[in-house]
Amino acid sequence: PDRLPVLLVHGLLGSSADWLVIGPEDALAYQLAKAGYDVWLINTRGNRYSRQHVQLSPSDAAFWNFTWHEKGIYDLPAVIDYMLNDTKHPAGQIYYIGYSEGTTAYFVMTSSRPAYNRKIRLAHALAPSVLLDSVRSPVLNSLVDNAQVIMPLAFTTNLVELLRWSEQQSGMLQTMCPPETKRNPCVVLFDNLFGPNPESLDTNAIQSLVGHCPSGAAVKEVYHYHQVIQNGIFRPYQESAVDRIVVPYNLSASDVPVHIYYGMNDWIIHPKNVRKFTAALPNIRELRAVGGKKFTHLDFIAAKRIRTVLYTKIMANLQTDLVELRQLEKS
């Protein structure tokens, strides 16, 4: 009962399942629960589990008029307040663990709504997606190069939802990507999207993952990332019809103690982008490349040895903080 609740936030096109798919012996959510933490798994707006709205339907274009900015400004604060109200932990704080877009929304919130910094005792940012101008993925770079054609076409045809989850899509991917085939189409795609790391590849985990992912997102989210890639600035969405340039997020306001972990072979989040944006953060507990020179973006949730490579470290960090919290309460 003295342990703070923990919030796990998934990445773009993911879902709460991302923290579970590698199974109860290794997945982070299971490890936290076994250690006695109250574990909360968010499903951010637009994915297969988060398609409700008091007025709009997912068939309405207005439903999809959001990016990760709205997730950080509105959704994460609402979730944190809900958690604190429900758990009523005397510390009035939570632990935050985000992966990929889960870190993007986190840094939006903590830089734009600094009051919520006081509600997070300790944060972990895995593969932090903040600056992206050094993307190495040939898949993403091809999309970026052709975005001036793709995005107007998407908006003209009212394409607002990206890769919606369906039973048919899930079944097709699992059929196309049997785990006994080491270089199946899913593995080839993920290698070119996230970076190759054959030694850590778990085809059973990939088979499980594609049963849940892609889980759906707003096209506008992707275009917001495209803007960050193009201009190298972490800032709110820039409407094309507006001349005024939006002000970048104030990362110096994000003063929650944070452990930041990145991969040297992450083809989406380049190490130099991590080092560049973290220079603005005032309270870094740890900045570390994990898993050796071949560690990729996907490895953070699906690598064979991810528990020993990273999750045990996160658990140790939380345990250390728990000791500090107990000492603080005694004093």
mmCIF file of C-alpha atoms in Angstrom:
data_model
loop_
_atom_site.group_PDB
_atom_site.id
_atom_site.type_symbol
_atom_site.label_atom_id
_atom_site.label_comp_id
_atom_site.label_asym_id
_atom_site.label_seq_id
_atom_site.Cartn_x
_atom_site.Cartn_y
_atom_site.Cartn_z
ATOM 1 C CA PRO A 1 0.000 0.000 0.000
ATOM 2 C CA ASP A 2 2.930 2.408 0.349
ATOM 3 C CA ARG A 3 3.922 1.990 -3.300
ATOM 4 C CA LEU A 4 2.892 4.727 -5.707
ATOM 5 C CA PRO A 5 0.636 3.808 -8.642
ATOM 6 C CA VAL A 6 2.410 3.398 -11.985
ATOM 7 C CA LEU A 7 1.131 4.659 -15.340
ATOM 8 C CA LEU A 8 2.381 2.930 -18.520
ATOM 9 C CA VAL A 9 1.861 4.823 -21.781
ATOM 10 C CA HIS A 10 2.301 3.123 -25.166
ATOM 11 C CA GLY A 11 3.573 4.440 -28.481
ATOM 12 C CA LEU A 12 1.992 5.526 -31.761
ATOM 13 C CA LEU A 13 -0.274 2.856 -33.323
ATOM 14 C CA GLY A 14 0.100 0.819 -30.136
ATOM 15 C CA SER A 15 -2.141 -0.014 -27.210
ATOM 16 C CA SER A 16 -2.029 -1.159 -23.609
ATOM 17 C CA ALA A 17 -1.288 -4.647 -24.969
ATOM 18 C CA ASP A 18 2.242 -3.515 -25.857
ATOM 19 C CA TRP A 19 3.213 -3.807 -22.181
ATOM 20 C CA LEU A 20 1.909 -7.388 -22.000
ATOM 21 C CA VAL A 21 2.599 -9.221 -25.263
ATOM 22 C CA ILE A 22 5.935 -10.783 -24.290
ATOM 23 C CA GLY A 23 4.215 -12.610 -21.465
ATOM 24 C CA PRO A 24 3.984 -12.737 -17.662
ATOM 25 C CA GLU A 25 7.597 -13.762 -17.108
ATOM 26 C CA ASP A 26 9.100 -10.768 -18.896
ATOM 27 C CA ALA A 27 6.580 -7.995 -19.686
ATOM 28 C CA LEU A 28 6.998 -4.836 -17.613
ATOM 29 C CA ALA A 29 3.351 -4.542 -16.551
ATOM 30 C CA TYR A 30 3.449 -8.048 -15.076
ATOM 31 C CA GLN A 31 6.749 -7.387 -13.287
ATOM 32 C CA LEU A 32 5.370 -4.238 -11.697
ATOM 33 C CA ALA A 33 2.169 -5.980 -10.615
ATOM 34 C CA LYS A 34 4.106 -8.890 -9.094
ATOM 35 C CA ALA A 35 6.179 -6.382 -7.116
ATOM 36 C CA GLY A 36 3.015 -4.939 -5.605
ATOM 37 C CA TYR A 37 2.510 -1.788 -7.650
ATOM 38 C CA ASP A 38 -0.938 -0.589 -8.705
ATOM 39 C CA VAL A 39 -0.429 -0.699 -12.489
ATOM 40 C CA TRP A 40 -2.469 1.458 -14.866
ATOM 41 C CA LEU A 41 -2.387 0.927 -18.644
ATOM 42 C CA ILE A 42 -3.650 3.811 -20.737
ATOM 43 C CA ASN A 43 -5.118 3.474 -24.212
ATOM 44 C CA THR A 44 -4.616 6.845 -25.872
ATOM 45 C CA ARG A 45 -7.384 8.342 -27.953
ATOM 46 C CA GLY A 46 -8.022 6.806 -31.348
ATOM 47 C CA ASN A 47 -6.768 3.286 -30.771
ATOM 48 C CA ARG A 48 -8.967 0.183 -30.787
ATOM 49 C CA TYR A 49 -9.858 0.522 -27.093
ATOM 50 C CA SER A 50 -10.311 4.289 -27.023
ATOM 51 C CA ARG A 51 -12.900 5.263 -29.600
ATOM 52 C CA GLN A 52 -15.688 6.625 -27.414
ATOM 53 C CA HIS A 53 -16.795 10.248 -27.318
ATOM 54 C CA VAL A 54 -19.730 12.033 -25.703
ATOM 55 C CA GLN A 55 -20.756 13.678 -28.982
ATOM 56 C CA LEU A 56 -18.714 12.387 -31.906
ATOM 57 C CA SER A 57 -18.374 9.059 -33.659
ATOM 58 C CA PRO A 58 -15.129 7.698 -35.141
ATOM 59 C CA SER A 59 -16.912 7.999 -38.474
ATOM 60 C CA ASP A 60 -16.895 11.802 -38.004
ATOM 61 C CA ALA A 61 -13.795 13.586 -39.298
ATOM 62 C CA ALA A 62 -13.909 15.887 -36.268
ATOM 63 C CA PHE A 63 -13.247 12.918 -33.991
ATOM 64 C CA TRP A 64 -9.757 12.638 -35.520
ATOM 65 C CA ASN A 65 -8.847 16.301 -35.270
ATOM 66 C CA PHE A 66 -6.051 15.791 -32.744
ATOM 67 C CA THR A 67 -2.348 15.058 -32.481
ATOM 68 C CA TRP A 68 -0.117 14.013 -29.616
ATOM 69 C CA HIS A 69 -0.370 17.640 -28.451
ATOM 70 C CA GLU A 70 -3.943 17.043 -27.272
ATOM 71 C CA LYS A 71 -2.873 13.792 -25.634
ATOM 72 C CA GLY A 72 -0.325 15.716 -23.593
ATOM 73 C CA ILE A 73 -2.432 18.784 -22.873
ATOM 74 C CA TYR A 74 -5.738 17.078 -22.055
ATOM 75 C CA ASP A 75 -5.607 13.293 -21.921
ATOM 76 C CA LEU A 76 -2.609 12.567 -19.710
ATOM 77 C CA PRO A 77 -3.623 15.163 -17.087
ATOM 78 C CA ALA A 78 -7.134 13.692 -17.020
ATOM 79 C CA VAL A 79 -5.736 10.183 -16.554
ATOM 80 C CA ILE A 80 -3.366 11.273 -13.780
ATOM 81 C CA ASP A 81 -6.135 13.107 -11.918
ATOM 82 C CA TYR A 82 -8.371 10.047 -12.263
ATOM 83 C CA MET A 83 -5.624 7.788 -10.900
ATOM 84 C CA LEU A 84 -4.916 10.025 -7.929
ATOM 85 C CA ASN A 85 -8.593 10.376 -7.107
ATOM 86 C CA ASP A 86 -9.123 6.625 -7.341
ATOM 87 C CA THR A 87 -6.034 5.458 -5.455
ATOM 88 C CA LYS A 88 -5.955 8.302 -2.911
ATOM 89 C CA HIS A 89 -2.297 7.610 -2.236
ATOM 90 C CA PRO A 90 -1.132 9.945 0.563
ATOM 91 C CA ALA A 91 1.857 11.120 -1.494
ATOM 92 C CA GLY A 92 -0.499 12.484 -4.158
ATOM 93 C CA GLN A 93 1.902 11.368 -6.895
ATOM 94 C CA ILE A 94 2.409 8.622 -9.480
ATOM 95 C CA TYR A 95 5.280 7.000 -11.356
ATOM 96 C CA TYR A 96 5.241 7.557 -15.118
ATOM 97 C CA ILE A 97 6.716 5.182 -17.709
ATOM 98 C CA GLY A 98 6.337 6.105 -21.381
ATOM 99 C CA TYR A 99 7.536 4.555 -24.605
ATOM 100 C CA SER A 100 7.965 6.408 -27.925
ATOM 101 C CA GLU A 101 4.832 8.579 -28.368
ATOM 102 C CA GLY A 102 4.175 7.972 -24.679
ATOM 103 C CA THR A 103 7.255 10.126 -24.072
ATOM 104 C CA THR A 104 6.216 12.719 -26.646
ATOM 105 C CA ALA A 105 2.914 13.349 -24.879
ATOM 106 C CA TYR A 106 4.713 13.311 -21.523
ATOM 107 C CA PHE A 107 7.103 16.108 -22.489
ATOM 108 C CA VAL A 108 4.216 18.091 -23.998
ATOM 109 C CA MET A 109 2.370 17.866 -20.682
ATOM 110 C CA THR A 110 5.285 18.577 -18.357
ATOM 111 C CA SER A 111 6.514 21.510 -20.444
ATOM 112 C CA SER A 112 3.063 23.026 -21.079
ATOM 113 C CA ARG A 113 1.200 22.228 -17.844
ATOM 114 C CA PRO A 114 3.959 22.349 -15.224
ATOM 115 C CA ALA A 115 1.489 21.927 -12.343
ATOM 116 C CA TYR A 116 1.418 18.246 -13.301
ATOM 117 C CA ASN A 117 5.136 17.958 -12.647
ATOM 118 C CA ARG A 118 4.247 17.969 -8.941
ATOM 119 C CA LYS A 119 1.949 14.973 -9.481
ATOM 120 C CA ILE A 120 4.718 12.762 -10.923
ATOM 121 C CA ARG A 121 7.387 11.629 -8.498
ATOM 122 C CA LEU A 122 9.635 9.876 -11.019
ATOM 123 C CA ALA A 123 9.483 9.316 -14.778
ATOM 124 C CA HIS A 124 11.074 6.867 -17.188
ATOM 125 C CA ALA A 125 11.297 7.778 -20.879
ATOM 126 C CA LEU A 126 12.017 4.852 -23.216
ATOM 127 C CA ALA A 127 13.018 5.738 -26.789
ATOM 128 C CA PRO A 128 12.045 9.401 -26.267
ATOM 129 C CA SER A 129 10.408 10.779 -29.413
ATOM 130 C CA VAL A 130 11.071 14.499 -29.101
ATOM 131 C CA LEU A 131 13.542 15.528 -31.813
ATOM 132 C CA LEU A 132 13.432 13.482 -34.996
ATOM 133 C CA ASP A 133 15.380 15.283 -37.700
ATOM 134 C CA SER A 134 17.979 12.481 -37.885
ATOM 135 C CA VAL A 135 15.623 9.581 -38.641
ATOM 136 C CA ARG A 136 17.487 6.662 -40.244
ATOM 137 C CA SER A 137 14.557 4.434 -41.230
ATOM 138 C CA PRO A 138 14.310 4.121 -45.028
ATOM 139 C CA VAL A 139 10.559 3.540 -44.661
ATOM 140 C CA LEU A 140 10.023 6.777 -42.746
ATOM 141 C CA ASN A 141 12.452 8.750 -44.879
ATOM 142 C CA SER A 142 10.583 7.673 -47.994
ATOM 143 C CA LEU A 143 7.310 8.857 -46.462
ATOM 144 C CA VAL A 144 8.902 12.138 -45.413
ATOM 145 C CA ASP A 145 10.299 12.691 -48.913
ATOM 146 C CA ASN A 146 6.850 12.181 -50.412
ATOM 147 C CA ALA A 147 4.804 13.886 -47.712
ATOM 148 C CA GLN A 148 4.104 16.937 -49.886
ATOM 149 C CA VAL A 149 2.131 14.655 -52.185
ATOM 150 C CA ILE A 150 0.740 12.190 -49.639
ATOM 151 C CA MET A 151 -0.628 14.589 -47.021
ATOM 152 C CA PRO A 152 -2.639 16.901 -49.336
ATOM 153 C CA LEU A 153 -4.087 13.785 -50.942
ATOM 154 C CA ALA A 154 -5.039 12.423 -47.525
ATOM 155 C CA PHE A 155 -6.706 15.659 -46.488
ATOM 156 C CA THR A 156 -8.467 16.030 -49.849
ATOM 157 C CA THR A 157 -9.913 12.520 -49.631
ATOM 158 C CA ASN A 158 -10.837 13.074 -45.974
ATOM 159 C CA LEU A 159 -8.486 10.299 -44.826
ATOM 160 C CA VAL A 160 -8.271 11.058 -41.115
ATOM 161 C CA GLU A 161 -7.740 7.644 -39.501
ATOM 162 C CA LEU A 162 -4.602 5.566 -39.968
ATOM 163 C CA LEU A 163 -4.343 1.767 -39.806
ATOM 164 C CA ARG A 164 -7.478 1.018 -37.832
ATOM 165 C CA TRP A 165 -7.357 -2.313 -36.006
ATOM 166 C CA SER A 166 -9.636 -5.086 -37.260
ATOM 167 C CA GLU A 167 -9.941 -8.841 -36.829
ATOM 168 C CA GLN A 168 -9.280 -9.278 -40.548
ATOM 169 C CA GLN A 169 -6.101 -7.194 -40.512
ATOM 170 C CA SER A 170 -4.844 -8.900 -37.363
ATOM 171 C CA GLY A 171 -5.524 -12.382 -38.735
ATOM 172 C CA MET A 172 -3.879 -11.556 -42.051
ATOM 173 C CA LEU A 173 -0.697 -10.283 -40.375
ATOM 174 C CA GLN A 174 -0.459 -13.313 -38.118
ATOM 175 C CA THR A 175 -0.927 -15.618 -41.107
ATOM 176 C CA MET A 176 1.689 -13.759 -43.156
ATOM 177 C CA CYS A 177 4.197 -13.716 -40.309
ATOM 178 C CA PRO A 178 4.468 -17.215 -38.761
ATOM 179 C CA PRO A 179 7.018 -17.334 -35.913
ATOM 180 C CA GLU A 180 8.805 -20.339 -37.368
ATOM 181 C CA THR A 181 9.821 -18.198 -40.368
ATOM 182 C CA LYS A 182 12.719 -16.060 -39.160
ATOM 183 C CA ARG A 183 12.592 -13.546 -42.033
ATOM 184 C CA ASN A 184 8.847 -13.251 -42.430
ATOM 185 C CA PRO A 185 7.317 -10.048 -43.890
ATOM 186 C CA CYS A 186 6.687 -8.517 -40.439
ATOM 187 C CA VAL A 187 10.317 -8.985 -39.441
ATOM 188 C CA VAL A 188 11.523 -7.426 -42.716
ATOM 189 C CA LEU A 189 9.177 -4.441 -42.260
ATOM 190 C CA PHE A 190 10.160 -3.907 -38.632
ATOM 191 C CA ASP A 191 13.851 -4.135 -39.502
ATOM 192 C CA ASN A 192 13.460 -1.364 -42.066
ATOM 193 C CA LEU A 193 11.232 0.711 -39.833
ATOM 194 C CA PHE A 194 12.821 0.376 -36.393
ATOM 195 C CA GLY A 195 16.302 -0.967 -37.131
ATOM 196 C CA PRO A 196 17.637 -4.546 -37.391
ATOM 197 C CA ASN A 197 18.777 -6.576 -34.393
ATOM 198 C CA PRO A 198 18.580 -10.294 -35.315
ATOM 199 C CA GLU A 199 20.184 -11.462 -32.070
ATOM 200 C CA SER A 200 17.387 -10.049 -29.909
ATOM 201 C CA LEU A 201 14.561 -10.839 -32.317
ATOM 202 C CA ASP A 202 11.780 -12.946 -30.814
ATOM 203 C CA THR A 203 9.457 -14.056 -33.613
ATOM 204 C CA ASN A 204 6.918 -15.322 -31.078
ATOM 205 C CA ALA A 205 6.760 -11.837 -29.574
ATOM 206 C CA ILE A 206 6.364 -10.353 -33.070
ATOM 207 C CA GLN A 207 3.523 -12.785 -33.784
ATOM 208 C CA SER A 208 1.800 -11.712 -30.578
ATOM 209 C CA LEU A 209 2.455 -8.027 -31.227
ATOM 210 C CA VAL A 210 0.906 -7.981 -34.707
ATOM 211 C CA GLY A 211 -2.224 -9.462 -33.173
ATOM 212 C CA HIS A 212 -2.675 -6.106 -31.422
ATOM 213 C CA CYS A 213 -0.740 -3.627 -33.551
ATOM 214 C CA PRO A 214 -1.279 -1.472 -35.551
ATOM 215 C CA SER A 215 -4.102 -0.358 -33.310
ATOM 216 C CA GLY A 216 -5.119 2.852 -35.080
ATOM 217 C CA ALA A 217 -4.187 6.533 -34.872
ATOM 218 C CA ALA A 218 -5.061 9.910 -36.337
ATOM 219 C CA VAL A 219 -3.362 10.858 -39.607
ATOM 220 C CA LYS A 220 -2.790 14.284 -38.045
ATOM 221 C CA GLU A 221 -0.547 12.690 -35.394
ATOM 222 C CA VAL A 222 1.753 11.377 -38.084
ATOM 223 C CA TYR A 223 1.802 14.720 -39.870
ATOM 224 C CA HIS A 224 2.704 16.445 -36.597
ATOM 225 C CA TYR A 225 5.712 14.137 -36.318
ATOM 226 C CA HIS A 226 6.524 14.975 -39.943
ATOM 227 C CA GLN A 227 6.689 18.652 -39.005
ATOM 228 C CA VAL A 228 9.135 17.869 -36.205
ATOM 229 C CA ILE A 229 11.270 15.820 -38.587
ATOM 230 C CA GLN A 230 11.265 18.583 -41.174
ATOM 231 C CA ASN A 231 12.022 21.588 -38.969
ATOM 232 C CA GLY A 232 13.942 19.949 -36.129
ATOM 233 C CA ILE A 233 11.858 21.795 -33.538
ATOM 234 C CA PHE A 234 9.670 20.255 -30.821
ATOM 235 C CA ARG A 235 6.590 22.437 -31.018
ATOM 236 C CA PRO A 236 2.784 22.269 -31.328
ATOM 237 C CA TYR A 237 1.100 21.458 -34.618
ATOM 238 C CA GLN A 238 1.493 24.182 -37.231
ATOM 239 C CA GLU A 239 -1.627 24.712 -39.310
ATOM 240 C CA SER A 240 -0.618 25.336 -42.916
ATOM 241 C CA ALA A 241 -3.120 28.150 -43.332
ATOM 242 C CA VAL A 242 -1.751 30.116 -40.355
ATOM 243 C CA ASP A 243 1.210 32.415 -40.865
ATOM 244 C CA ARG A 244 2.076 32.748 -37.164
ATOM 245 C CA ILE A 245 4.796 30.262 -36.183
ATOM 246 C CA VAL A 246 3.886 28.418 -33.005
ATOM 247 C CA VAL A 247 6.212 28.704 -30.034
ATOM 248 C CA PRO A 248 8.274 25.573 -29.202
ATOM 249 C CA TYR A 249 7.529 23.610 -26.050
ATOM 250 C CA ASN A 250 9.495 24.855 -23.053
ATOM 251 C CA LEU A 251 11.404 21.711 -22.093
ATOM 252 C CA SER A 252 13.181 23.550 -19.278
ATOM 253 C CA ALA A 253 9.845 23.512 -17.413
ATOM 254 C CA SER A 254 9.819 19.696 -17.411
ATOM 255 C CA ASP A 255 11.560 19.278 -14.063
ATOM 256 C CA VAL A 256 10.349 15.858 -12.897
ATOM 257 C CA PRO A 257 13.301 13.555 -12.082
ATOM 258 C CA VAL A 258 13.597 11.377 -15.185
ATOM 259 C CA HIS A 259 15.528 8.329 -16.330
ATOM 260 C CA ILE A 260 16.011 8.359 -20.102
ATOM 261 C CA TYR A 261 16.925 5.228 -22.068
ATOM 262 C CA TYR A 262 17.642 5.050 -25.787
ATOM 263 C CA GLY A 263 18.955 2.572 -28.363
ATOM 264 C CA MET A 264 22.122 3.033 -30.396
ATOM 265 C CA ASN A 265 20.555 1.308 -33.415
ATOM 266 C CA ASP A 266 17.137 2.941 -33.110
ATOM 267 C CA TRP A 267 16.377 4.050 -36.664
ATOM 268 C CA ILE A 268 13.595 6.391 -35.511
ATOM 269 C CA ILE A 269 15.199 8.054 -32.490
ATOM 270 C CA HIS A 270 18.818 8.887 -33.268
ATOM 271 C CA PRO A 271 21.113 9.053 -30.204
ATOM 272 C CA LYS A 272 22.268 12.554 -31.144
ATOM 273 C CA ASN A 273 18.647 13.750 -31.130
ATOM 274 C CA VAL A 274 18.275 12.346 -27.613
ATOM 275 C CA ARG A 275 21.431 14.074 -26.422
ATOM 276 C CA LYS A 276 20.339 17.336 -28.040
ATOM 277 C CA PHE A 277 16.876 17.632 -26.490
ATOM 278 C CA THR A 278 17.946 16.376 -23.063
ATOM 279 C CA ALA A 279 20.360 19.290 -22.796
ATOM 280 C CA ALA A 280 17.295 21.430 -22.054
ATOM 281 C CA LEU A 281 15.982 19.220 -19.249
ATOM 282 C CA PRO A 282 16.778 20.381 -15.710
ATOM 283 C CA ASN A 283 16.425 17.153 -13.719
ATOM 284 C CA ILE A 284 17.862 14.083 -15.473
ATOM 285 C CA ARG A 285 18.594 11.216 -13.104
ATOM 286 C CA GLU A 286 20.067 9.030 -15.818
ATOM 287 C CA LEU A 287 20.738 9.230 -19.553
ATOM 288 C CA ARG A 288 21.798 5.865 -20.902
ATOM 289 C CA ALA A 289 22.021 3.826 -24.092
ATOM 290 C CA VAL A 290 20.835 0.289 -23.331
ATOM 291 C CA GLY A 291 21.257 -3.120 -24.925
ATOM 292 C CA GLY A 292 24.529 -2.529 -26.769
ATOM 293 C CA LYS A 293 25.211 -1.134 -30.240
ATOM 294 C CA LYS A 294 22.389 -3.041 -31.992
ATOM 295 C CA PHE A 295 19.461 -2.112 -29.727
ATOM 296 C CA THR A 296 16.471 -0.781 -31.731
ATOM 297 C CA HIS A 297 13.224 1.099 -31.252
ATOM 298 C CA LEU A 298 11.130 -2.063 -31.108
ATOM 299 C CA ASP A 299 13.473 -3.799 -28.679
ATOM 300 C CA PHE A 300 12.141 -1.680 -25.814
ATOM 301 C CA ILE A 301 8.950 -3.746 -25.762
ATOM 302 C CA ALA A 302 9.759 -6.973 -27.643
ATOM 303 C CA ALA A 303 13.443 -7.920 -27.328
ATOM 304 C CA LYS A 304 14.335 -11.392 -26.064
ATOM 305 C CA ARG A 305 16.308 -10.154 -23.074
ATOM 306 C CA ILE A 306 14.502 -6.896 -22.438
ATOM 307 C CA ARG A 307 13.710 -7.857 -18.852
ATOM 308 C CA THR A 308 17.352 -8.232 -17.887
ATOM 309 C CA VAL A 309 18.566 -5.468 -20.207
ATOM 310 C CA LEU A 310 16.167 -2.773 -19.020
ATOM 311 C CA TYR A 311 13.123 -3.740 -16.959
ATOM 312 C CA THR A 312 15.115 -4.932 -13.941
ATOM 313 C CA LYS A 313 16.856 -1.547 -13.993
ATOM 314 C CA ILE A 314 13.516 0.278 -13.967
ATOM 315 C CA MET A 315 12.313 -1.889 -11.093
ATOM 316 C CA ALA A 316 15.497 -1.091 -9.160
ATOM 317 C CA ASN A 317 15.028 2.631 -9.778
ATOM 318 C CA LEU A 318 11.508 2.483 -8.370
ATOM 319 C CA GLN A 319 12.667 0.481 -5.366
ATOM 320 C CA THR A 320 15.403 3.028 -4.642
ATOM 321 C CA ASP A 321 12.889 5.828 -4.862
ATOM 322 C CA LEU A 322 10.507 3.952 -2.554
ATOM 323 C CA VAL A 323 13.240 3.812 0.096
ATOM 324 C CA GLU A 324 13.823 7.557 -0.313
ATOM 325 C CA LEU A 325 10.095 8.200 -0.019
ATOM 326 C CA ARG A 326 9.852 6.169 3.195
ATOM 327 C CA GLN A 327 12.787 8.057 4.689
ATOM 328 C CA LEU A 328 11.195 11.358 3.710
ATOM 329 C CA GLU A 329 7.914 10.400 5.362
ATOM 330 C CA LYS A 330 9.710 9.386 8.573
ATOM 331 C CA SER A 331 11.557 12.699 8.736
#
